[in-house]
Amino acid sequence: MHMLDLMSSIIMEGDGVTQELLDTILINLIPAHKNLNKQAYDLAKTLLKRTVQTIETCIASFFNQVLVMGKSSVSDLSEHVFDLIQELFAIDPLLLVSVMPQLEFKLKSNDGEERLAVVKLLAKLFGAKDSELATQNRPLWQCFLGRFNDIHVPVRLECVKFASHCLMNHPDLAKDLTEFLKVRSHDPEEAIRHDVIVTIINAGKKDLNLVNDQLLGFVRERMLDKRWRVRKEAMMGLAQLYKKYCLHHEAGKESALKISWIKDKLLHIYYQNSIDDKLLVEKIFAQNMVPHSLETEEKMKCLYYLYACLDTNAVKALNEMWKCQNMLRGLVRELLDLHKLPTSEANTSAMFGKLMTIAKNLPDPGKAQDFMKKFNQVLGEDEKLRLQLEQLISPTCSCKQAEQCVREITRKLTFPKQPTNPFLEMVKFLLERIAPVHIDSEAISALVKLLNKSIEGTADDDDEGVTPDTAIRAGLELLKVLSFTHPTAFHSAETYESLLQCLKMEDDKVAEAAIQIFRNTGQKIETDLPQIRSTLIPILHQKAKRGTPHQAKQAVHCIHAIFHNKEVQLAQIFEPLSRSLNADVPEQLITPLVSLGHISMLAPDQFASPMKSIVANFIVKDLLMNDRSVGNKNGRLWTADDEVSPEVLAKVQAIKLLVRWLLGMKNNQSKSANSTLRLLSAMLVSEGDLTEQKKISKSDMSRLRLAAGSAIMKLAQEPCYHEIITPEQFQLCGLVINDECYQVRQIFAQKLHVALVKLFLPLEYMAVFALCAKDPVKERRAHARQCLLKNISVRREYIKQNPMAHEKLLSLLPEYVVPYMIHLLAHDPDLTKPQDLEQLRDVKECLWFMLEVLMTKNENNSHSFLRKMVENMKQTKDAQSPDDPKANEKLYIVCDVALFVIANKSTSCHLDSPKDPVLPCKFFTPPDKDFINDKEYLSPEAKLVLQTGKIQQPPKQTGVLGAVNKPLTVTVTARRPYMKTTASDTGSNASTNSQPISPATNKSRDVSSEASETEARENEENPVITKAGGVKKEEAAQPSGKKRAAPASDGTENSVSSNPSAGSQPPANKPRRGRPPKNAAGVATPDKEAGDPASTASADPVGVKTPKQQKEAEPKRVTPQRQIDLQR
């Protein structure tokens, strides 16, 4: 101590500190010397603390020469300046009061490596546990934060790494860091985005309060990153936080509530296309959300309450996950069954198809194919391995047995001398997907016990954050889903007793789910559990007669599925219901109609005669052809389900009954299908008001149009009825996708997509999506494009995976949709003047909407195949009107537009096509050898418009005469030009990532804006013209030639406001179904079958009588049209 006092006195009382003396003191702080001589370090440290006031100036001078002036020769310690600064700061920050501004100068150096060194230093100074540098030196802190945006990648990376220590040691600085981490979470460098996630997750693991909602939001965004490494880190990080704070409740309920969204967002990732994402979600679910290592009771409690807390989309994702795993189990089961058959070429081919499908469900499908072939070879050689795999996928396999099987199979495929075994890793992926690690008989029993506790009120539902009602409903839904994938696990008296209690509950949804579970799992009830059978039968009868429509449907199907004497049971329901039908009480009709419809579909022969009488005398004559009540004239085109009148609900069910009845018969021997199709067509032609008495409201008409269009589409899924649907009826059905009501378009498009993607509908119905190019709502166009992409990929994949599909290319190959599309567009009611430039541009948009998706890749020279197909069409005639020159001219013009589009978008379309396309004879006549059509139907001006998308507008008139002679652009027929809506105008959830139309056509969508001067609302029946001075009433009644806009989906789009000045302006004639012709010349003779309800034969069971009003209107009938006319 005496020496220290002496040295302190010399420094403090002397004239100054020489550089040599300073070096002597500071050299002991350098890490190398510090570790060698601890006593010297302690002495130097204490000396500096005592002499801080005196020596600070000398230290500042030294660092100034080295850092600012760059004089490294002043001292041998110059190369250790950053180490010295760190040590001096740890000893006493006052020693560096004058040095810190010099560091700020260094942070702005032009040398990236120099900036990196300063950033590393400051990261240690700012991030130190007790450091107050950030609050004491705000300018330096702000300058340091600026380095988060440094051009040099290592500097940005260092800043991000620093953020983790800073968040942990200085939570008060989180607000400053948040904005800079947000920018770096979108950094172009993958490593930086990855480290942002690691930084936030590590801080969150230490203490969830260290990370705010914004920081967690950055991690959530990165779950959709384009790089797998980043996505994986984000998903795994959030899963770990969920397990720690929500599952184990390590920080209480508040923390669990803060990140309760994680479970939903993780499951939403299952919607992504990447198989890696799907597999990671399955892994996270099994390890972090419902850990399979838990005991059965605890595991099922976790699943029970998780399912009750998930949002709708997450529930769907979880259901889809179980469905995919079950499908994969089925594929492996089918593969093992093939191994039991004798070796043959057909067997080998079938095996190969199964292996390819399995490989698609594993990561890296290319490598997976090779590994699955190898695995299949091992299976063929090792019988014990096959038995283990059979036990794993057996419906009776328990979770414990599954774990044991996986271990055994893995052990047999392990090669000790091989450190990495990618083959084994791939097999593990397969085993993880097919092994039942959560659900078995014991698990179902545990779930049922939890459900019973919720029903009895003894469960801790409130503690888990759900109400008892929510828990019961979600529990039944969960059991319902599992009844599809694990039906064998339900077969116990205890389980069925609990379900019977659910059937007696007042909650309709609960009872419906319980019936569905019985239907899916009760095949052995009649033989094994007679007590359950005797209790179940009267309940099912009661639900079929007086339950909700959904309960009635499930009850009928349940009886049909699980009872041997189903004919007797169904007859006991059918007879009293058929006698009690009364159209004057529509409220009591809906459930009977549902039950009768499903009974007639399941047992058509048993009830053929009484159903024919019911259909002819009650369904058609008494119910559909009469309007007993006056609809609510609220002016809206759509109303909520609970606001629809009972009569219309009964009519909708009546239409569905007709369809179910026909689907049960599956033949047209009695010509009932023809009559039904004419009835449905008449419904569409009359806009939903079949009687034309104008009693029915606009919203109810929308419901009936949707029901009629959906019914035709449903019948088309049955081959015997598809054959008799005429082209006119097909066109009427397709035009529903352009309905004036947004919800009709939306629901119809979704039904169309689902039926097509399952390959239920013929290929021609995919052509209907081309009409979506005219939809004014961007989200609807984007959704339609996604539907097209999905349908085309499904068909291409089906052809690849099924060798037999090559014999049915006409009905499967996506390119064969083009003839149907061209024929449909040639009969579009909008195409009234084939040489009109606006109309041609509309046709081009529709064609390109489909062709763009088809021509994405030129597989098998498909572009030349398309060109040849369209050229062949020009050598035929329209089979619908072969002798009508105008109809054929329209067809040829659409063909020329298609050829123009194909030639403009492809450089290889002029090559020779190796295949000769075949055209559908239902729509095109056979080519006539004597007929050569080499005429070009497009004028140079039309080609220019199609090329540029722009129409040259004539110069506007000015002055008084211009104002007087200005043509009227909107009439009182409620038509106006379409104004394109944006995402903010609609409530649609459709993805808008990809544009559904070409850039050239985008420009053309805003041309028709002139008519907005009238301020007439889109869905008004009789809009008041507010800005069209000098217009006579006679002029106002004439068609305008502009298209009508379809509504957006914001909830107010479907209102039809009444005209306050109806007395001063007579209402226009109500147009027929579809888009009105552009002018009077567009009116044509209607098709009798499609448009005339009277044309149905009275002897047919679905005979339709034309009401008086319809007979009077018959001479004025125009071509079936759509109410909606969509934006170009």
PDB file of C-alpha atoms in Angstrom, residues 732-838:
ATOM      1  CA  LEU A 732     -76.570 -20.976 -67.779  1.00  0.00           C
ATOM      2  CA  CYS A 733     -74.923 -22.859 -64.956  1.00  0.00           C
ATOM      3  CA  GLY A 734     -71.513 -21.350 -65.729  1.00  0.00           C
ATOM      4  CA  LEU A 735     -72.854 -17.806 -65.837  1.00  0.00           C
ATOM      5  CA  VAL A 736     -73.733 -18.057 -62.133  1.00  0.00           C
ATOM      6  CA  ILE A 737     -70.057 -17.352 -61.487  1.00  0.00           C
ATOM      7  CA  ASN A 738     -70.768 -13.856 -62.850  1.00  0.00           C
ATOM      8  CA  ASP A 739     -73.877 -13.315 -60.731  1.00  0.00           C
ATOM      9  CA  GLU A 740     -74.670  -9.785 -59.579  1.00  0.00           C
ATOM     10  CA  CYS A 741     -74.502 -10.876 -55.927  1.00  0.00           C
ATOM     11  CA  TYR A 742     -71.002 -11.179 -54.503  1.00  0.00           C
ATOM     12  CA  GLN A 743     -71.874 -14.039 -52.147  1.00  0.00           C
ATOM     13  CA  VAL A 744     -73.445 -16.076 -54.955  1.00  0.00           C
ATOM     14  CA  ARG A 745     -70.280 -15.712 -57.014  1.00  0.00           C
ATOM     15  CA  GLN A 746     -68.099 -16.561 -54.046  1.00  0.00           C
ATOM     16  CA  ILE A 747     -70.000 -19.663 -52.873  1.00  0.00           C
ATOM     17  CA  PHE A 748     -70.556 -20.984 -56.398  1.00  0.00           C
ATOM     18  CA  ALA A 749     -66.867 -20.599 -57.275  1.00  0.00           C
ATOM     19  CA  GLN A 750     -65.855 -22.475 -54.131  1.00  0.00           C
ATOM     20  CA  LYS A 751     -68.283 -25.340 -54.843  1.00  0.00           C
ATOM     21  CA  LEU A 752     -66.995 -25.477 -58.421  1.00  0.00           C
ATOM     22  CA  HIS A 753     -63.388 -25.593 -57.244  1.00  0.00           C
ATOM     23  CA  VAL A 754     -63.977 -28.346 -54.671  1.00  0.00           C
ATOM     24  CA  ALA A 755     -65.800 -30.563 -57.177  1.00  0.00           C
ATOM     25  CA  LEU A 756     -63.136 -30.026 -59.847  1.00  0.00           C
ATOM     26  CA  VAL A 757     -60.155 -30.594 -57.577  1.00  0.00           C
ATOM     27  CA  LYS A 758     -61.643 -33.942 -56.491  1.00  0.00           C
ATOM     28  CA  LEU A 759     -62.082 -34.819 -60.182  1.00  0.00           C
ATOM     29  CA  PHE A 760     -65.839 -35.173 -59.668  1.00  0.00           C
ATOM     30  CA  LEU A 761     -66.810 -32.702 -62.400  1.00  0.00           C
ATOM     31  CA  PRO A 762     -66.087 -33.066 -66.121  1.00  0.00           C
ATOM     32  CA  LEU A 763     -63.246 -30.986 -67.523  1.00  0.00           C
ATOM     33  CA  GLU A 764     -65.573 -28.566 -69.320  1.00  0.00           C
ATOM     34  CA  TYR A 765     -66.626 -27.024 -66.013  1.00  0.00           C
ATOM     35  CA  MET A 766     -63.084 -25.787 -65.451  1.00  0.00           C
ATOM     36  CA  ALA A 767     -63.706 -23.447 -68.408  1.00  0.00           C
ATOM     37  CA  VAL A 768     -66.183 -21.536 -66.239  1.00  0.00           C
ATOM     38  CA  PHE A 769     -63.256 -20.040 -64.305  1.00  0.00           C
ATOM     39  CA  ALA A 770     -62.310 -18.062 -67.432  1.00  0.00           C
ATOM     40  CA  LEU A 771     -65.373 -15.877 -66.805  1.00  0.00           C
ATOM     41  CA  CYS A 772     -63.834 -14.802 -63.480  1.00  0.00           C
ATOM     42  CA  ALA A 773     -61.575 -12.448 -65.442  1.00  0.00           C
ATOM     43  CA  LYS A 774     -64.597 -10.147 -65.570  1.00  0.00           C
ATOM     44  CA  ASP A 775     -65.099 -10.073 -61.809  1.00  0.00           C
ATOM     45  CA  PRO A 776     -64.569  -6.511 -60.553  1.00  0.00           C
ATOM     46  CA  VAL A 777     -63.312  -7.643 -57.147  1.00  0.00           C
ATOM     47  CA  LYS A 778     -59.573  -8.228 -57.202  1.00  0.00           C
ATOM     48  CA  GLU A 779     -59.707 -10.885 -54.514  1.00  0.00           C
ATOM     49  CA  ARG A 780     -62.240 -12.915 -56.456  1.00  0.00           C
ATOM     50  CA  ARG A 781     -60.029 -12.858 -59.551  1.00  0.00           C
ATOM     51  CA  ALA A 782     -56.994 -13.836 -57.485  1.00  0.00           C
ATOM     52  CA  HIS A 783     -58.939 -16.652 -55.807  1.00  0.00           C
ATOM     53  CA  ALA A 784     -60.151 -17.949 -59.164  1.00  0.00           C
ATOM     54  CA  ARG A 785     -56.580 -17.959 -60.475  1.00  0.00           C
ATOM     55  CA  GLN A 786     -55.390 -19.938 -57.452  1.00  0.00           C
ATOM     56  CA  CYS A 787     -58.230 -22.399 -58.034  1.00  0.00           C
ATOM     57  CA  LEU A 788     -57.139 -22.805 -61.651  1.00  0.00           C
ATOM     58  CA  LEU A 789     -53.511 -23.370 -60.645  1.00  0.00           C
ATOM     59  CA  LYS A 790     -54.551 -25.995 -58.116  1.00  0.00           C
ATOM     60  CA  ASN A 791     -56.886 -27.795 -60.523  1.00  0.00           C
ATOM     61  CA  ILE A 792     -54.353 -27.884 -63.318  1.00  0.00           C
ATOM     62  CA  SER A 793     -51.584 -29.169 -61.042  1.00  0.00           C
ATOM     63  CA  VAL A 794     -53.915 -31.849 -59.618  1.00  0.00           C
ATOM     64  CA  ARG A 795     -54.803 -33.083 -63.098  1.00  0.00           C
ATOM     65  CA  ARG A 796     -51.205 -33.098 -64.311  1.00  0.00           C
ATOM     66  CA  GLU A 797     -50.096 -34.967 -61.185  1.00  0.00           C
ATOM     67  CA  TYR A 798     -52.934 -37.475 -61.554  1.00  0.00           C
ATOM     68  CA  ILE A 799     -51.854 -38.229 -65.127  1.00  0.00           C
ATOM     69  CA  LYS A 800     -48.249 -38.734 -63.985  1.00  0.00           C
ATOM     70  CA  GLN A 801     -49.149 -41.028 -61.091  1.00  0.00           C
ATOM     71  CA  ASN A 802     -51.788 -43.142 -62.882  1.00  0.00           C
ATOM     72  CA  PRO A 803     -50.646 -44.994 -66.014  1.00  0.00           C
ATOM     73  CA  MET A 804     -54.263 -45.830 -66.854  1.00  0.00           C
ATOM     74  CA  ALA A 805     -55.079 -42.112 -67.020  1.00  0.00           C
ATOM     75  CA  HIS A 806     -53.437 -41.847 -70.459  1.00  0.00           C
ATOM     76  CA  GLU A 807     -56.479 -43.588 -71.897  1.00  0.00           C
ATOM     77  CA  LYS A 808     -58.691 -40.752 -70.562  1.00  0.00           C
ATOM     78  CA  LEU A 809     -56.613 -37.739 -71.593  1.00  0.00           C
ATOM     79  CA  LEU A 810     -59.652 -36.092 -73.192  1.00  0.00           C
ATOM     80  CA  SER A 811     -61.269 -35.734 -69.794  1.00  0.00           C
ATOM     81  CA  LEU A 812     -58.103 -35.131 -67.747  1.00  0.00           C
ATOM     82  CA  LEU A 813     -55.507 -33.176 -69.740  1.00  0.00           C
ATOM     83  CA  PRO A 814     -55.878 -29.503 -68.702  1.00  0.00           C
ATOM     84  CA  GLU A 815     -55.191 -28.252 -72.246  1.00  0.00           C
ATOM     85  CA  TYR A 816     -58.450 -29.834 -73.389  1.00  0.00           C
ATOM     86  CA  VAL A 817     -60.341 -27.170 -71.439  1.00  0.00           C
ATOM     87  CA  VAL A 818     -59.601 -24.666 -74.231  1.00  0.00           C
ATOM     88  CA  PRO A 819     -62.349 -25.829 -76.651  1.00  0.00           C
ATOM     89  CA  TYR A 820     -64.945 -25.613 -73.898  1.00  0.00           C
ATOM     90  CA  MET A 821     -63.694 -22.173 -72.893  1.00  0.00           C
ATOM     91  CA  ILE A 822     -63.801 -20.833 -76.449  1.00  0.00           C
ATOM     92  CA  HIS A 823     -67.305 -22.196 -76.986  1.00  0.00           C
ATOM     93  CA  LEU A 824     -68.473 -20.728 -73.670  1.00  0.00           C
ATOM     94  CA  LEU A 825     -67.044 -17.293 -74.513  1.00  0.00           C
ATOM     95  CA  ALA A 826     -68.584 -17.411 -77.992  1.00  0.00           C
ATOM     96  CA  HIS A 827     -71.970 -17.769 -76.274  1.00  0.00           C
ATOM     97  CA  ASP A 828     -71.280 -15.155 -73.620  1.00  0.00           C
ATOM     98  CA  PRO A 829     -74.279 -12.769 -73.558  1.00  0.00           C
ATOM     99  CA  ASP A 830     -71.782  -9.885 -73.490  1.00  0.00           C
ATOM    100  CA  LEU A 831     -70.551 -10.769 -76.959  1.00  0.00           C
ATOM    101  CA  THR A 832     -73.300  -9.085 -78.948  1.00  0.00           C
ATOM    102  CA  LYS A 833     -71.116  -7.236 -81.488  1.00  0.00           C
ATOM    103  CA  PRO A 834     -68.209  -9.505 -82.372  1.00  0.00           C
ATOM    104  CA  GLN A 835     -66.244  -6.644 -83.966  1.00  0.00           C
ATOM    105  CA  ASP A 836     -66.733  -4.258 -81.044  1.00  0.00           C
ATOM    106  CA  LEU A 837     -63.279  -3.421 -79.679  1.00  0.00           C
ATOM    107  CA  GLU A 838     -64.326  -3.327 -76.027  1.00  0.00           C
TER     108      GLU A 838
END
